Amino acid sequence: VGLVGGFVAYGLGLLVWPYSALTASPLGRNHMAMATWTLAYWTVLCVLFWRLGDLLWAGANRWLALVLSAVGVAVLTITGTLGGSLSGNPSAVSEIVRMAGWETYTTFYVPSLTLAIMVGASVVLLVLGFWGRRTRG
């Protein structure tokens, strides 16, 4: 239900704010990037939790689920904070984000080398996952 609500909120956000206005502002671009990351993150978690089923709550998996969910809540909180700033109502979280080194009124970017490393790590993790699945079964 929460994931469906996320997709609805994402769609409504695109209806409320014209795309041209969002992309013209660094704050709007940051908000769109974080909203997209949030939706993607929670989609992956939903699929992961669904696939694990009861194993999710066995042993150390429950702590992993807690940590992954906490990261998701943090990303969602930052997304909401950016939305509040976009509408002229910044929150205290904006100051925390600023103290952490991210000025929300300038466009956040990831350097090309960092992106290449992230893509490479993703490919390695996918290969390891498929290889592990093949060797087990």
Short mmCIF file of N, CA and C in Angstrom, two decimals:
data_model
loop_
_atom_site.label_atom_id
_atom_site.label_comp_id
_atom_site.label_asym_id
_atom_site.label_seq_id
_atom_site.Cartn_x
_atom_site.Cartn_y
_atom_site.Cartn_z
N VAL A 1 0.83 -1.19 0.00
CA VAL A 1 0.00 0.00 0.00
C VAL A 1 0.88 1.26 0.00
N GLY A 2 1.94 1.23 0.79
CA GLY A 2 2.83 2.39 0.86
C GLY A 2 3.52 2.67 -0.46
N LEU A 3 3.89 1.60 -1.17
CA LEU A 3 4.56 1.77 -2.45
C LEU A 3 3.61 2.37 -3.48
N VAL A 4 2.37 1.92 -3.47
CA VAL A 4 1.36 2.49 -4.37
C VAL A 4 1.16 3.96 -4.04
N GLY A 5 1.11 4.28 -2.75
CA GLY A 5 1.01 5.68 -2.33
C GLY A 5 2.18 6.51 -2.81
N GLY A 6 3.38 5.91 -2.81
CA GLY A 6 4.56 6.61 -3.31
C GLY A 6 4.45 6.93 -4.79
N PHE A 7 3.96 5.98 -5.57
CA PHE A 7 3.77 6.23 -7.00
C PHE A 7 2.71 7.31 -7.24
N VAL A 8 1.64 7.26 -6.44
CA VAL A 8 0.59 8.29 -6.57
C VAL A 8 1.15 9.66 -6.20
N ALA A 9 1.90 9.74 -5.10
CA ALA A 9 2.50 11.01 -4.69
C ALA A 9 3.46 11.54 -5.74
N TYR A 10 4.23 10.66 -6.34
CA TYR A 10 5.17 11.06 -7.39
C TYR A 10 4.41 11.65 -8.57
N GLY A 11 3.35 10.95 -8.98
CA GLY A 11 2.53 11.45 -10.09
C GLY A 11 1.87 12.77 -9.77
N LEU A 12 1.34 12.89 -8.56
CA LEU A 12 0.70 14.15 -8.16
C LEU A 12 1.71 15.29 -8.10
N GLY A 13 2.92 14.98 -7.67
CA GLY A 13 3.96 16.00 -7.65
C GLY A 13 4.26 16.53 -9.04
N LEU A 14 4.22 15.65 -10.02
CA LEU A 14 4.44 16.09 -11.39
C LEU A 14 3.28 16.92 -11.91
N LEU A 15 2.08 16.68 -11.36
CA LEU A 15 0.92 17.49 -11.76
C LEU A 15 0.93 18.85 -11.08
N VAL A 16 1.40 18.90 -9.83
CA VAL A 16 1.40 20.16 -9.08
C VAL A 16 2.47 21.11 -9.60
N TRP A 17 3.67 20.57 -9.82
CA TRP A 17 4.79 21.39 -10.28
C TRP A 17 5.05 21.08 -11.74
N PRO A 18 4.98 22.07 -12.61
CA PRO A 18 5.31 21.83 -14.02
C PRO A 18 6.75 21.34 -14.15
N TYR A 19 6.95 20.37 -15.04
CA TYR A 19 8.28 19.79 -15.22
C TYR A 19 9.31 20.85 -15.58
N SER A 20 8.90 21.81 -16.40
CA SER A 20 9.84 22.87 -16.80
C SER A 20 10.28 23.71 -15.59
N ALA A 21 9.37 23.92 -14.65
CA ALA A 21 9.72 24.68 -13.44
C ALA A 21 10.65 23.87 -12.54
N LEU A 22 10.37 22.57 -12.42
CA LEU A 22 11.21 21.72 -11.57
C LEU A 22 12.63 21.63 -12.10
N THR A 23 12.77 21.50 -13.41
CA THR A 23 14.11 21.34 -13.97
C THR A 23 14.86 22.65 -14.10
N ALA A 24 14.17 23.78 -13.97
CA ALA A 24 14.83 25.08 -14.06
C ALA A 24 15.48 25.48 -12.74
N SER A 25 15.11 24.82 -11.66
CA SER A 25 15.60 25.19 -10.33
C SER A 25 16.49 24.08 -9.77
N PRO A 26 17.64 24.44 -9.19
CA PRO A 26 18.46 23.40 -8.54
C PRO A 26 17.70 22.66 -7.45
N LEU A 27 16.91 23.38 -6.67
CA LEU A 27 16.13 22.75 -5.62
C LEU A 27 15.11 21.78 -6.21
N GLY A 28 14.48 22.18 -7.30
CA GLY A 28 13.52 21.30 -7.98
C GLY A 28 14.19 20.05 -8.53
N ARG A 29 15.37 20.22 -9.12
CA ARG A 29 16.11 19.06 -9.64
C ARG A 29 16.51 18.12 -8.50
N ASN A 30 16.96 18.69 -7.39
CA ASN A 30 17.32 17.86 -6.24
C ASN A 30 16.10 17.09 -5.72
N HIS A 31 14.96 17.78 -5.66
CA HIS A 31 13.75 17.13 -5.17
C HIS A 31 13.33 15.99 -6.09
N MET A 32 13.38 16.23 -7.39
CA MET A 32 13.03 15.17 -8.35
C MET A 32 14.00 14.00 -8.26
N ALA A 33 15.28 14.29 -8.13
CA ALA A 33 16.27 13.22 -8.01
C ALA A 33 16.02 12.39 -6.75
N MET A 34 15.79 13.05 -5.63
CA MET A 34 15.56 12.33 -4.38
C MET A 34 14.23 11.58 -4.40
N ALA A 35 13.21 12.17 -5.01
CA ALA A 35 11.92 11.47 -5.12
C ALA A 35 12.07 10.21 -5.96
N THR A 36 12.84 10.30 -7.03
CA THR A 36 13.07 9.14 -7.88
C THR A 36 13.87 8.08 -7.14
N TRP A 37 14.92 8.50 -6.42
CA TRP A 37 15.70 7.56 -5.62
C TRP A 37 14.84 6.91 -4.55
N THR A 38 14.01 7.69 -3.89
CA THR A 38 13.14 7.16 -2.83
C THR A 38 12.21 6.11 -3.39
N LEU A 39 11.56 6.42 -4.49
CA LEU A 39 10.62 5.48 -5.09
C LEU A 39 11.34 4.21 -5.55
N ALA A 40 12.50 4.36 -6.15
CA ALA A 40 13.27 3.19 -6.60
C ALA A 40 13.73 2.36 -5.40
N TYR A 41 14.20 3.02 -4.36
CA TYR A 41 14.69 2.32 -3.17
C TYR A 41 13.58 1.50 -2.53
N TRP A 42 12.42 2.12 -2.32
CA TRP A 42 11.33 1.40 -1.67
C TRP A 42 10.75 0.31 -2.57
N THR A 43 10.83 0.49 -3.88
CA THR A 43 10.40 -0.57 -4.80
C THR A 43 11.31 -1.78 -4.65
N VAL A 44 12.61 -1.54 -4.62
CA VAL A 44 13.57 -2.65 -4.45
C VAL A 44 13.36 -3.33 -3.10
N LEU A 45 13.17 -2.55 -2.04
CA LEU A 45 12.93 -3.15 -0.72
C LEU A 45 11.65 -3.96 -0.70
N CYS A 46 10.62 -3.46 -1.33
CA CYS A 46 9.34 -4.18 -1.37
C CYS A 46 9.51 -5.53 -2.06
N VAL A 47 10.19 -5.54 -3.19
CA VAL A 47 10.44 -6.80 -3.91
C VAL A 47 11.32 -7.72 -3.07
N LEU A 48 12.35 -7.18 -2.45
CA LEU A 48 13.25 -7.98 -1.61
C LEU A 48 12.49 -8.60 -0.45
N PHE A 49 11.72 -7.81 0.26
CA PHE A 49 10.98 -8.32 1.41
C PHE A 49 9.94 -9.34 0.97
N TRP A 50 9.31 -9.11 -0.17
CA TRP A 50 8.32 -10.04 -0.69
C TRP A 50 8.98 -11.37 -1.05
N ARG A 51 10.15 -11.30 -1.68
CA ARG A 51 10.86 -12.52 -2.10
C ARG A 51 11.38 -13.31 -0.90
N LEU A 52 11.83 -12.62 0.14
CA LEU A 52 12.37 -13.31 1.31
C LEU A 52 11.28 -13.95 2.15
N GLY A 53 10.12 -13.34 2.20
CA GLY A 53 9.02 -13.90 2.98
C GLY A 53 9.39 -14.03 4.45
N ASP A 54 9.15 -15.22 5.01
CA ASP A 54 9.41 -15.45 6.43
C ASP A 54 10.90 -15.43 6.78
N LEU A 55 11.76 -15.67 5.79
CA LEU A 55 13.21 -15.61 6.04
C LEU A 55 13.66 -14.22 6.46
N LEU A 56 12.85 -13.22 6.11
CA LEU A 56 13.20 -11.85 6.46
C LEU A 56 13.32 -11.68 7.97
N TRP A 57 12.53 -12.43 8.72
CA TRP A 57 12.49 -12.25 10.17
C TRP A 57 13.32 -13.28 10.91
N ALA A 58 14.13 -14.06 10.18
CA ALA A 58 14.96 -15.09 10.81
C ALA A 58 16.37 -14.57 11.05
N GLY A 59 16.87 -14.76 12.26
CA GLY A 59 18.26 -14.43 12.58
C GLY A 59 18.62 -12.99 12.33
N ALA A 60 19.79 -12.82 11.71
CA ALA A 60 20.33 -11.48 11.47
C ALA A 60 19.57 -10.73 10.38
N ASN A 61 18.77 -11.43 9.60
CA ASN A 61 18.02 -10.77 8.53
C ASN A 61 17.10 -9.67 9.07
N ARG A 62 16.56 -9.88 10.26
CA ARG A 62 15.66 -8.85 10.81
C ARG A 62 16.41 -7.55 11.08
N TRP A 63 17.68 -7.65 11.47
CA TRP A 63 18.47 -6.44 11.71
C TRP A 63 18.84 -5.77 10.40
N LEU A 64 19.11 -6.58 9.39
CA LEU A 64 19.38 -6.03 8.07
C LEU A 64 18.14 -5.31 7.55
N ALA A 65 16.97 -5.91 7.76
CA ALA A 65 15.72 -5.27 7.34
C ALA A 65 15.52 -3.95 8.07
N LEU A 66 15.86 -3.91 9.34
CA LEU A 66 15.73 -2.68 10.13
C LEU A 66 16.65 -1.59 9.57
N VAL A 67 17.90 -1.94 9.28
CA VAL A 67 18.86 -0.96 8.76
C VAL A 67 18.42 -0.47 7.38
N LEU A 68 18.02 -1.39 6.50
CA LEU A 68 17.57 -0.99 5.17
C LEU A 68 16.34 -0.10 5.24
N SER A 69 15.43 -0.42 6.14
CA SER A 69 14.23 0.41 6.31
C SER A 69 14.58 1.78 6.87
N ALA A 70 15.53 1.83 7.79
CA ALA A 70 15.96 3.12 8.35
C ALA A 70 16.59 4.00 7.27
N VAL A 71 17.38 3.41 6.38
CA VAL A 71 17.94 4.17 5.27
C VAL A 71 16.82 4.70 4.39
N GLY A 72 15.82 3.86 4.13
CA GLY A 72 14.67 4.29 3.33
C GLY A 72 13.91 5.44 3.98
N VAL A 73 13.76 5.38 5.29
CA VAL A 73 13.08 6.47 6.00
C VAL A 73 13.90 7.75 5.90
N ALA A 74 15.22 7.64 6.01
CA ALA A 74 16.08 8.82 5.91
C ALA A 74 15.98 9.45 4.52
N VAL A 75 15.99 8.63 3.48
CA VAL A 75 15.88 9.15 2.11
C VAL A 75 14.52 9.81 1.91
N LEU A 76 13.47 9.18 2.45
CA LEU A 76 12.13 9.75 2.34
C LEU A 76 12.03 11.07 3.11
N THR A 77 12.67 11.15 4.26
CA THR A 77 12.68 12.38 5.06
C THR A 77 13.36 13.52 4.30
N ILE A 78 14.50 13.21 3.68
CA ILE A 78 15.21 14.24 2.91
C ILE A 78 14.37 14.68 1.72
N THR A 79 13.69 13.73 1.07
CA THR A 79 12.82 14.08 -0.06
C THR A 79 11.72 15.02 0.39
N GLY A 80 11.10 14.71 1.52
CA GLY A 80 10.05 15.59 2.05
C GLY A 80 10.58 16.95 2.44
N THR A 81 11.78 16.97 2.98
CA THR A 81 12.41 18.24 3.35
C THR A 81 12.64 19.11 2.13
N LEU A 82 13.13 18.49 1.05
CA LEU A 82 13.34 19.25 -0.18
C LEU A 82 12.02 19.77 -0.73
N GLY A 83 10.97 18.96 -0.62
CA GLY A 83 9.65 19.42 -1.07
C GLY A 83 9.16 20.59 -0.24
N GLY A 84 9.41 20.54 1.07
CA GLY A 84 9.03 21.67 1.91
C GLY A 84 9.79 22.93 1.56
N SER A 85 11.08 22.78 1.30
CA SER A 85 11.88 23.93 0.89
C SER A 85 11.40 24.47 -0.44
N LEU A 86 11.02 23.58 -1.33
CA LEU A 86 10.54 23.97 -2.65
C LEU A 86 9.26 24.79 -2.56
N SER A 87 8.43 24.46 -1.57
CA SER A 87 7.18 25.20 -1.41
C SER A 87 7.33 26.40 -0.47
N GLY A 88 8.56 26.69 -0.05
CA GLY A 88 8.80 27.86 0.78
C GLY A 88 8.68 27.62 2.27
N ASN A 89 8.68 26.35 2.68
CA ASN A 89 8.54 26.02 4.09
C ASN A 89 9.64 25.04 4.52
N PRO A 90 10.89 25.52 4.59
CA PRO A 90 11.98 24.61 4.96
C PRO A 90 11.84 24.12 6.39
N SER A 91 12.38 22.95 6.66
CA SER A 91 12.28 22.36 8.00
C SER A 91 13.66 22.33 8.66
N ALA A 92 13.68 21.85 9.89
CA ALA A 92 14.94 21.73 10.62
C ALA A 92 15.86 20.71 9.96
N VAL A 93 15.27 19.75 9.25
CA VAL A 93 16.09 18.75 8.56
C VAL A 93 16.94 19.41 7.48
N SER A 94 16.44 20.50 6.91
CA SER A 94 17.22 21.24 5.91
C SER A 94 18.55 21.69 6.49
N GLU A 95 18.53 22.14 7.73
CA GLU A 95 19.77 22.57 8.39
C GLU A 95 20.69 21.39 8.66
N ILE A 96 20.12 20.26 9.03
CA ILE A 96 20.93 19.06 9.27
C ILE A 96 21.61 18.63 7.98
N VAL A 97 20.85 18.64 6.89
CA VAL A 97 21.41 18.28 5.58
C VAL A 97 22.51 19.26 5.20
N ARG A 98 22.28 20.53 5.46
CA ARG A 98 23.27 21.56 5.15
C ARG A 98 24.54 21.35 5.99
N MET A 99 24.38 21.04 7.27
CA MET A 99 25.54 20.80 8.13
C MET A 99 26.31 19.55 7.69
N ALA A 100 25.61 18.61 7.06
CA ALA A 100 26.27 17.40 6.55
C ALA A 100 27.04 17.68 5.26
N GLY A 101 26.89 18.90 4.72
CA GLY A 101 27.68 19.27 3.56
C GLY A 101 26.93 19.38 2.25
N TRP A 102 25.61 19.23 2.29
CA TRP A 102 24.84 19.32 1.06
C TRP A 102 24.02 20.61 1.08
N GLU A 103 24.38 21.54 0.24
CA GLU A 103 23.62 22.78 0.10
C GLU A 103 22.47 22.49 -0.86
N THR A 104 21.26 22.44 -0.32
CA THR A 104 20.11 22.00 -1.12
C THR A 104 19.70 22.99 -2.20
N TYR A 105 20.20 24.21 -2.12
CA TYR A 105 19.83 25.21 -3.13
C TYR A 105 20.80 25.22 -4.32
N THR A 106 21.73 24.27 -4.34
CA THR A 106 22.57 24.06 -5.52
C THR A 106 22.36 22.62 -5.97
N THR A 107 22.56 22.37 -7.23
CA THR A 107 22.29 21.04 -7.78
C THR A 107 23.29 20.03 -7.24
N PHE A 108 22.75 18.97 -6.67
CA PHE A 108 23.57 17.86 -6.21
C PHE A 108 24.00 17.06 -7.44
N TYR A 109 25.25 16.68 -7.48
CA TYR A 109 25.70 15.86 -8.60
C TYR A 109 26.69 14.82 -8.09
N VAL A 110 26.81 13.78 -8.85
CA VAL A 110 27.77 12.73 -8.55
C VAL A 110 28.82 12.77 -9.65
N PRO A 111 30.09 12.90 -9.30
CA PRO A 111 31.13 12.93 -10.33
C PRO A 111 31.11 11.67 -11.21
N SER A 112 31.56 11.82 -12.44
CA SER A 112 31.52 10.72 -13.41
C SER A 112 32.28 9.49 -12.92
N LEU A 113 33.42 9.68 -12.29
CA LEU A 113 34.19 8.54 -11.78
C LEU A 113 33.38 7.78 -10.72
N THR A 114 32.69 8.51 -9.86
CA THR A 114 31.87 7.88 -8.84
C THR A 114 30.74 7.09 -9.49
N LEU A 115 30.11 7.66 -10.50
CA LEU A 115 29.06 6.93 -11.22
C LEU A 115 29.61 5.66 -11.85
N ALA A 116 30.79 5.75 -12.46
CA ALA A 116 31.40 4.57 -13.08
C ALA A 116 31.68 3.49 -12.04
N ILE A 117 32.15 3.89 -10.87
CA ILE A 117 32.42 2.92 -9.80
C ILE A 117 31.11 2.29 -9.33
N MET A 118 30.06 3.10 -9.20
CA MET A 118 28.76 2.57 -8.77
C MET A 118 28.21 1.57 -9.78
N VAL A 119 28.31 1.88 -11.06
CA VAL A 119 27.84 0.97 -12.10
C VAL A 119 28.67 -0.31 -12.09
N GLY A 120 29.98 -0.16 -11.97
CA GLY A 120 30.85 -1.34 -11.91
C GLY A 120 30.54 -2.23 -10.72
N ALA A 121 30.34 -1.62 -9.56
CA ALA A 121 30.00 -2.39 -8.36
C ALA A 121 28.65 -3.08 -8.52
N SER A 122 27.70 -2.41 -9.16
CA SER A 122 26.39 -3.02 -9.39
C SER A 122 26.50 -4.24 -10.29
N VAL A 123 27.30 -4.12 -11.34
CA VAL A 123 27.50 -5.26 -12.25
C VAL A 123 28.15 -6.42 -11.50
N VAL A 124 29.18 -6.13 -10.71
CA VAL A 124 29.85 -7.18 -9.94
C VAL A 124 28.87 -7.85 -8.99
N LEU A 125 28.06 -7.07 -8.29
CA LEU A 125 27.09 -7.64 -7.36
C LEU A 125 26.05 -8.50 -8.07
N LEU A 126 25.59 -8.06 -9.24
CA LEU A 126 24.65 -8.87 -10.01
C LEU A 126 25.28 -10.19 -10.45
N VAL A 127 26.50 -10.12 -10.94
CA VAL A 127 27.19 -11.34 -11.37
C VAL A 127 27.38 -12.29 -10.19
N LEU A 128 27.79 -11.76 -9.04
CA LEU A 128 27.96 -12.60 -7.85
C LEU A 128 26.63 -13.22 -7.41
N GLY A 129 25.56 -12.44 -7.49
CA GLY A 129 24.25 -12.96 -7.13
C GLY A 129 23.81 -14.09 -8.03
N PHE A 130 23.95 -13.91 -9.33
CA PHE A 130 23.56 -14.97 -10.26
C PHE A 130 24.48 -16.19 -10.12
N TRP A 131 25.77 -15.95 -9.90
CA TRP A 131 26.71 -17.04 -9.73
C TRP A 131 26.39 -17.83 -8.46
N GLY A 132 26.08 -17.12 -7.38
CA GLY A 132 25.71 -17.78 -6.13
C GLY A 132 24.44 -18.58 -6.27
N ARG A 133 23.49 -18.07 -7.01
CA ARG A 133 22.24 -18.79 -7.22
C ARG A 133 22.49 -20.08 -8.01
N ARG A 134 23.34 -19.99 -9.03
CA ARG A 134 23.63 -21.16 -9.86
C ARG A 134 24.36 -22.24 -9.09
N THR A 135 25.30 -21.85 -8.23
CA THR A 135 26.07 -22.85 -7.50
C THR A 135 25.25 -23.52 -6.40
N ARG A 136 24.22 -22.84 -5.91
CA ARG A 136 23.38 -23.43 -4.86
C ARG A 136 22.27 -24.30 -5.42
N GLY A 137 21.87 -24.04 -6.62
CA GLY A 137 20.70 -24.79 -7.01
C GLY A 137 20.54 -25.06 -8.41
#
